PDB file of C-alpha atoms in Angstrom:
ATOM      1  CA  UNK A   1     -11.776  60.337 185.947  1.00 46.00           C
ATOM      2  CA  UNK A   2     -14.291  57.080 186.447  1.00 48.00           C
ATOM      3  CA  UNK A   3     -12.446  53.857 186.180  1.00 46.00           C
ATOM      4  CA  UNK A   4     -13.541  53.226 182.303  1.00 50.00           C
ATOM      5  CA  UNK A   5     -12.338  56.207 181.328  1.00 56.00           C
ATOM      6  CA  UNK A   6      -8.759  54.926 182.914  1.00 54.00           C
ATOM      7  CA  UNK A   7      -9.417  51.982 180.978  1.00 49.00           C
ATOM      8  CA  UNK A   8     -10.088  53.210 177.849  1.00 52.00           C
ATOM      9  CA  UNK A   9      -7.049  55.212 178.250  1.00 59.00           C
ATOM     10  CA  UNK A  10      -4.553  52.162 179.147  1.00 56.00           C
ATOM     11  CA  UNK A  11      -6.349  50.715 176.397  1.00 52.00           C
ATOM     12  CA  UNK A  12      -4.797  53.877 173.473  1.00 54.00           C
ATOM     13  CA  UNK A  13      -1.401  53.333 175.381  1.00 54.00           C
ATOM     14  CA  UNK A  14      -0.999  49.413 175.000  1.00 52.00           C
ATOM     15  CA  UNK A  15      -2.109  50.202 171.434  1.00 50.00           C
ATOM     16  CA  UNK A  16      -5.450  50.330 171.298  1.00 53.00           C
ATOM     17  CA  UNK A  17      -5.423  46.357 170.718  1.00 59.00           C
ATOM     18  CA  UNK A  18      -6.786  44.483 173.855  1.00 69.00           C
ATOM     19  CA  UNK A  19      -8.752  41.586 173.533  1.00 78.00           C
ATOM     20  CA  UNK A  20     -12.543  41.346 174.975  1.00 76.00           C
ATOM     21  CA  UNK A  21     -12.056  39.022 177.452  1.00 80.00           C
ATOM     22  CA  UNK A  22      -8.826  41.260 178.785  1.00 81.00           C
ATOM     23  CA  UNK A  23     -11.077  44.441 178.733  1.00 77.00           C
ATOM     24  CA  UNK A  24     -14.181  42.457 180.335  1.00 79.00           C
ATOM     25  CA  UNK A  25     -11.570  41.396 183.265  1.00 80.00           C
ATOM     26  CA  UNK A  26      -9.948  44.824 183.213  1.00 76.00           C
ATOM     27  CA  UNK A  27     -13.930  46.320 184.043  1.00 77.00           C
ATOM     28  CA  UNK A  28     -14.338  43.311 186.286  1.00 80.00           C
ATOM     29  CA  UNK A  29     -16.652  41.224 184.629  1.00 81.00           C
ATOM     30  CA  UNK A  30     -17.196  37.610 184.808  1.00 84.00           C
ATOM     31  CA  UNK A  31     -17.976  36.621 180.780  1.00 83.00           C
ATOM     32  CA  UNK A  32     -17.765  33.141 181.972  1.00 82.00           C
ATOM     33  CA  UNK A  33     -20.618  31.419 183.935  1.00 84.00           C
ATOM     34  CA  UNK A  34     -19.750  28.178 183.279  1.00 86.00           C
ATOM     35  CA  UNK A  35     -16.963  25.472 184.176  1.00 88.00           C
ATOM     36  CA  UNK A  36     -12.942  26.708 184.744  1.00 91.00           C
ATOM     37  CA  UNK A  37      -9.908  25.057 185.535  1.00 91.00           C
ATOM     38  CA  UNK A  38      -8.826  25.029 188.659  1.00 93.00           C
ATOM     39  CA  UNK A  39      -5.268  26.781 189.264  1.00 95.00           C
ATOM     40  CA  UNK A  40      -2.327  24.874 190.961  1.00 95.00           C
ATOM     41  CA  UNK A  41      -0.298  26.833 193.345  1.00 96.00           C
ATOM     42  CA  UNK A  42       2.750  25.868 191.233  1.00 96.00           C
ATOM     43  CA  UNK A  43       0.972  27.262 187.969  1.00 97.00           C
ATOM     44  CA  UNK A  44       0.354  30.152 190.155  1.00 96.00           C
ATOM     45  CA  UNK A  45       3.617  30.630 190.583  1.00 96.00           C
ATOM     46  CA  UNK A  46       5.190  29.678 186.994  1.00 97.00           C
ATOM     47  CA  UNK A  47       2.364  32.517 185.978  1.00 97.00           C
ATOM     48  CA  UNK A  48       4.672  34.830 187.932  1.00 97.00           C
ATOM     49  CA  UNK A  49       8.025  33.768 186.693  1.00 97.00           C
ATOM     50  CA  UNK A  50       6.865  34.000 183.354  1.00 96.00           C
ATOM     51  CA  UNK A  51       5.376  37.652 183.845  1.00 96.00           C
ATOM     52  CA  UNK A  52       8.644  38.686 185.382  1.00 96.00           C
ATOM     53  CA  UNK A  53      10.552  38.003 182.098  1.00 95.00           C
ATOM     54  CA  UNK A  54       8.142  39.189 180.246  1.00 93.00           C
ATOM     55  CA  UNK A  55       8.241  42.981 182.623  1.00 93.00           C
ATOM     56  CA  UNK A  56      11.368  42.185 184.480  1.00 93.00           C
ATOM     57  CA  UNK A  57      11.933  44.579 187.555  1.00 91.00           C
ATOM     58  CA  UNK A  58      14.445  46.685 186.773  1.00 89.00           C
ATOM     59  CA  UNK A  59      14.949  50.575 187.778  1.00 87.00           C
ATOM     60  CA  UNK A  60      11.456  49.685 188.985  1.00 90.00           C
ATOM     61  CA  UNK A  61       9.263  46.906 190.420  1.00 93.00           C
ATOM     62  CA  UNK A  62       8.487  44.066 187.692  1.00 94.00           C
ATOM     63  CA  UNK A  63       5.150  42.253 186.739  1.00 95.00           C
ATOM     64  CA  UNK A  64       6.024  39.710 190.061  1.00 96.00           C
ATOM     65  CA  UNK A  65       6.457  42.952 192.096  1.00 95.00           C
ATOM     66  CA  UNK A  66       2.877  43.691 190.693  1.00 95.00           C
ATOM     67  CA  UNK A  67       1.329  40.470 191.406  1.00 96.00           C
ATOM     68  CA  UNK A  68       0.399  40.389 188.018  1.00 96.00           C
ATOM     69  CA  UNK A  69      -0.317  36.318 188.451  1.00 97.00           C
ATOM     70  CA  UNK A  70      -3.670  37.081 190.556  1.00 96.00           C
ATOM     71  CA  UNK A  71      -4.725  39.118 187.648  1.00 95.00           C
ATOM     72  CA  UNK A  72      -4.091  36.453 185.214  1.00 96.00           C
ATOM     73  CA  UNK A  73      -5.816  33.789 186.850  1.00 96.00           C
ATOM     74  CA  UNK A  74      -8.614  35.885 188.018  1.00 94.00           C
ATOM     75  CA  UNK A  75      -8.868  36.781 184.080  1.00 93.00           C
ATOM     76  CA  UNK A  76      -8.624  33.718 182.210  1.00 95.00           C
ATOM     77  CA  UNK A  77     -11.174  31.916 184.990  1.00 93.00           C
ATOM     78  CA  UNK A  78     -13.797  34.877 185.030  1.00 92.00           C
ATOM     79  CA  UNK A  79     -13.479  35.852 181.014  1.00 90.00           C
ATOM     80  CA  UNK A  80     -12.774  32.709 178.697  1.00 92.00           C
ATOM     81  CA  UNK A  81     -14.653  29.665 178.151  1.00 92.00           C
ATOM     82  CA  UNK A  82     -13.116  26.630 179.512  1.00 93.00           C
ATOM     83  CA  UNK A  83     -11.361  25.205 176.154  1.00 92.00           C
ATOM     84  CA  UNK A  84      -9.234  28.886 176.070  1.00 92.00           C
ATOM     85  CA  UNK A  85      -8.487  28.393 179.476  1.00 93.00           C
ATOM     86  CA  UNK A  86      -7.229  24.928 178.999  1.00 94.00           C
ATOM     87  CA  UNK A  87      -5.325  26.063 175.967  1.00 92.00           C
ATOM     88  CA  UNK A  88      -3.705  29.193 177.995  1.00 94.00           C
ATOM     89  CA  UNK A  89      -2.581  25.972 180.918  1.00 95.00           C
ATOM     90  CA  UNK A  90      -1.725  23.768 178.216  1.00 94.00           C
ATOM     91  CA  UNK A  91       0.300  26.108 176.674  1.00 93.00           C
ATOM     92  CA  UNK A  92       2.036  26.992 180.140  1.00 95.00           C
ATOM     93  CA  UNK A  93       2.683  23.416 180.749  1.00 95.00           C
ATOM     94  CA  UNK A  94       4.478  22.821 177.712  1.00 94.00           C
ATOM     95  CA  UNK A  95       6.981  25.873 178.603  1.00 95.00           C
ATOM     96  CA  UNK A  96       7.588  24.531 181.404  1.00 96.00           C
ATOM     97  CA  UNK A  97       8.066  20.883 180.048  1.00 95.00           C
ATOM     98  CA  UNK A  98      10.430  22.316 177.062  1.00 93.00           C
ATOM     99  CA  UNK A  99      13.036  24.270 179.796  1.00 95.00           C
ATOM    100  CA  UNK A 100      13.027  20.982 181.723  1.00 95.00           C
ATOM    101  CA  UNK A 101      14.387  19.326 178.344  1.00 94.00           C
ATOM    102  CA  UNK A 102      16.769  21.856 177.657  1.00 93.00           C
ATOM    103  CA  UNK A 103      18.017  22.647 180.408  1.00 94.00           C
ATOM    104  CA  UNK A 104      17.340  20.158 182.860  1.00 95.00           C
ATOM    105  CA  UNK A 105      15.997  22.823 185.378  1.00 95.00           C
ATOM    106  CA  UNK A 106      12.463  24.285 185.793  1.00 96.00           C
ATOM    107  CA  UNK A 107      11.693  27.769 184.559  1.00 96.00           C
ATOM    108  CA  UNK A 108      11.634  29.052 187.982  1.00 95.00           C
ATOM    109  CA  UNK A 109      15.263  27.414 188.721  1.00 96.00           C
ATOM    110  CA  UNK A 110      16.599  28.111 184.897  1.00 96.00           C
ATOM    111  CA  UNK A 111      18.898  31.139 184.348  1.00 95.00           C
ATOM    112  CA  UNK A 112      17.700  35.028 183.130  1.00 94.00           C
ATOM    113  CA  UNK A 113      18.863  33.523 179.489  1.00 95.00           C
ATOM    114  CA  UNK A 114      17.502  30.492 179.895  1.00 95.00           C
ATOM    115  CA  UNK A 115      14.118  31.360 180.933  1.00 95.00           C
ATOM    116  CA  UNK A 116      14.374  34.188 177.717  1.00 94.00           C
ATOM    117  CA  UNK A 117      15.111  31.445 175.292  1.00 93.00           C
ATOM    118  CA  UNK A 118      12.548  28.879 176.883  1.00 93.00           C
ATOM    119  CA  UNK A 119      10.134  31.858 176.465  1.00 91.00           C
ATOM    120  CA  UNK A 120      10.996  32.938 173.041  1.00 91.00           C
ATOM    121  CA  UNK A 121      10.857  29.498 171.744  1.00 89.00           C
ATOM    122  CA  UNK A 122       6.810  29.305 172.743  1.00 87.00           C
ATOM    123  CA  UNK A 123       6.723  32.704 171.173  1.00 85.00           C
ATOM    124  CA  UNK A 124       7.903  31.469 167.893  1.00 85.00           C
ATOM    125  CA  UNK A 125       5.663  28.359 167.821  1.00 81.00           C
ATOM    126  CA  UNK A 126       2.836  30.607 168.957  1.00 73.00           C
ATOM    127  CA  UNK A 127       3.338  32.923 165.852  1.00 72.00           C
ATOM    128  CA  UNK A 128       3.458  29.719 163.595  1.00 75.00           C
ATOM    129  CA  UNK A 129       0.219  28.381 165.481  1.00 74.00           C
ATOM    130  CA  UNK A 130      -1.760  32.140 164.319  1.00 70.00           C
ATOM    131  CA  UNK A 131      -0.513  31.838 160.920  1.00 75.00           C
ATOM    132  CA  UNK A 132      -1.482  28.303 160.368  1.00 75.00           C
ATOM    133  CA  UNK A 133      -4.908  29.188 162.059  1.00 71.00           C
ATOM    134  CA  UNK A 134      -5.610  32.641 159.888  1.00 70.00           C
ATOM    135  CA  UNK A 135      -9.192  32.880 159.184  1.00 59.00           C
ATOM    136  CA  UNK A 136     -10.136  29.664 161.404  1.00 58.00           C
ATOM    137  CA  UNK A 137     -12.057  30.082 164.739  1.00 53.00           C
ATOM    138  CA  UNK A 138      -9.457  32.715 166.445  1.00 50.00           C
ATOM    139  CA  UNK A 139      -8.468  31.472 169.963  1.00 54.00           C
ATOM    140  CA  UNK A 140      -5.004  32.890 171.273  1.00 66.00           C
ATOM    141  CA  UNK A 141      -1.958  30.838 171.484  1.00 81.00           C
ATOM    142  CA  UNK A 142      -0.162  30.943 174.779  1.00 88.00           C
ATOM    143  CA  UNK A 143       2.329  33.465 174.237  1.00 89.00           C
ATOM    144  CA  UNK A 144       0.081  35.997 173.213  1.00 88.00           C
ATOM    145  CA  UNK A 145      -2.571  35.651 175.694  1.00 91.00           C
ATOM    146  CA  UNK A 146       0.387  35.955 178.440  1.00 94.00           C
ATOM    147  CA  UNK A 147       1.700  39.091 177.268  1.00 92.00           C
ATOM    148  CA  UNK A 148      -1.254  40.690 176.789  1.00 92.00           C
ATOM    149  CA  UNK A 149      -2.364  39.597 180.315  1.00 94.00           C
ATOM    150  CA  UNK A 150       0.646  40.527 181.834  1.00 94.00           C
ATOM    151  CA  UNK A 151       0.940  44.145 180.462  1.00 91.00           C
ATOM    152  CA  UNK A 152      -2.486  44.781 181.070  1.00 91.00           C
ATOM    153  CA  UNK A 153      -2.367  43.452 184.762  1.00 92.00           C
ATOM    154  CA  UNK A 154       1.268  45.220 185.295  1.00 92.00           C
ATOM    155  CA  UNK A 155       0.262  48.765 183.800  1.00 88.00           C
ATOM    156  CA  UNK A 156      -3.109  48.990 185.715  1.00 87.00           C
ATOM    157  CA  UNK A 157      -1.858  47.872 189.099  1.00 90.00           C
ATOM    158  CA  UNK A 158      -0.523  50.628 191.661  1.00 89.00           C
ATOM    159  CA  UNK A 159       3.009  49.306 191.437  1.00 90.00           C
ATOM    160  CA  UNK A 160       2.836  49.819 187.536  1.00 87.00           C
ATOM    161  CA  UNK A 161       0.412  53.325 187.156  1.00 83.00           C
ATOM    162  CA  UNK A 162       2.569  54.985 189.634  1.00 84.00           C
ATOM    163  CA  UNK A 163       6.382  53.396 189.559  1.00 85.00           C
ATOM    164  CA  UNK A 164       6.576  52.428 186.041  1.00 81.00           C
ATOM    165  CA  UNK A 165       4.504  55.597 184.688  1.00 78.00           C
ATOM    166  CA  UNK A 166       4.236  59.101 185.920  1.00 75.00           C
ATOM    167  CA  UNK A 167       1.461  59.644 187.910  1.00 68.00           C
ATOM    168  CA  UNK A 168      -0.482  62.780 189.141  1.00 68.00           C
ATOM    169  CA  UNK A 169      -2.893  61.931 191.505  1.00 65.00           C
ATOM    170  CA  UNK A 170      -4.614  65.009 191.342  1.00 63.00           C
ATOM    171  CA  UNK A 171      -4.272  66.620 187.685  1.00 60.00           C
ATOM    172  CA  UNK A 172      -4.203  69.983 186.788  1.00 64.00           C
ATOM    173  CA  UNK A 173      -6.229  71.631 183.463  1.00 66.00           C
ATOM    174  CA  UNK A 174      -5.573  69.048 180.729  1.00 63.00           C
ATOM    175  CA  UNK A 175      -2.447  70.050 178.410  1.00 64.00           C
ATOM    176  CA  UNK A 176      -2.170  68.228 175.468  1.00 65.00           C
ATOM    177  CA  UNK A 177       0.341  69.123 173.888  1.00 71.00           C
ATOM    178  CA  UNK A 178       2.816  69.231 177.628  1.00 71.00           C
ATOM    179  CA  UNK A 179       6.421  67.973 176.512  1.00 76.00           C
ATOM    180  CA  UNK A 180       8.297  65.445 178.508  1.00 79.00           C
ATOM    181  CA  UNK A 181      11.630  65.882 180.301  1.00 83.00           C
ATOM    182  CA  UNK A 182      14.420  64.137 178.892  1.00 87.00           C
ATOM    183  CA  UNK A 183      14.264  60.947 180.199  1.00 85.00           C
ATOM    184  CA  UNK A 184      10.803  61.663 181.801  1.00 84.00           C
ATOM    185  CA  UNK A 185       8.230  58.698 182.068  1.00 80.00           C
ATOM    186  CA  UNK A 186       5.316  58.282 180.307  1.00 76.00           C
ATOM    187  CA  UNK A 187       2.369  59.432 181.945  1.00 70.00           C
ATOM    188  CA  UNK A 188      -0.206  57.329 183.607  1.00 68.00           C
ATOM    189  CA  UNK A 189      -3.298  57.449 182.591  1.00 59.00           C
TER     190      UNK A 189
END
């Protein structure tokens, strides 16, 4: 299997919904010759935290594990224009800014439920901010640009093709129609 193929693949298992700049980075592609933002190690890092609550390590490594962050920033740098990619930073700068309100901690020293709410919050005002918008200029709010980032970045990494699906390096004839164990992973693709 050539890696498009694999791509294509991940793309039917997330849904079949991945946005062209996601797919262009997944292939990578640079979409964007022009200026970027420049990426803080502390942004760098808050990229991480926020991965790992979005795929937490749990009976298996997490998006952090994955080092799902490099993929992100490599992403958003090489695939959207520069007003996205100040959007995506704004919109990870206000996170951050809201847990420091409410809790008076950052989101890297705020609790598993505090980080969840802080997180949730930006999800909510990122689904009012696509509603608003419908049939306007489409550019991704925050929220949804991270998760797609993160579970595209987490599922194609090694860590996430072969510890959070099943993986068969080597594959027999193709079965499809093969029935999973109770309890059995889904299969990497």
């Amino acid at each position: 299997m050539n890696r498009r193929e694999a791509v294509q693949r991940v793309v039917m298992l997330m849904g079949g919904v991945v946005s062209a700049p996601a797919m262009a980075g997944l292939r990578g592609e640079k979409l964007n010759h022009g200026a970027f933002v420049s990426v803080t190690a502390d942004q760098e890092s808050l990229l991480a935290e926020v991965a790992d609550v979005i795929i937490p390590t749990s009976g298996t490594p997490g998006a952090k594990a994955a080092g799902v962050e490099k993929f992100i920033v490599r992403v958003v740098r090489d695939c959207y224009p520069k007003e996205d990619q100040e959007r995506f930073y704004a919109g990870l700068a206000k996170l951050e800014a809201n847990c420091q309100a409410k809790t008076g901690k950052s989101f890297a020293q705020a609790s598993a439920v505090e980080k969840k709410e802080a997180l949730t919050s930006i999800m909510l005002e990122s689904d009012a901010e696509r509603t608003a918008n419908r049939g306007k200029k489409a550019s991704a709010p925050f929220f949804f640009m991270m998760k797609e980032l993160t579970t595209t970045g987490y599922f194609t990494s090694e860590i996430g093709a072969t510890k959070a699906l099943e993986y068969l390096p080597i594959p027999g004839k193709f079965d499809g129609c093969m029935p999973l164990a109770p309890g059995q992973k889904t299969w990497a693709l």
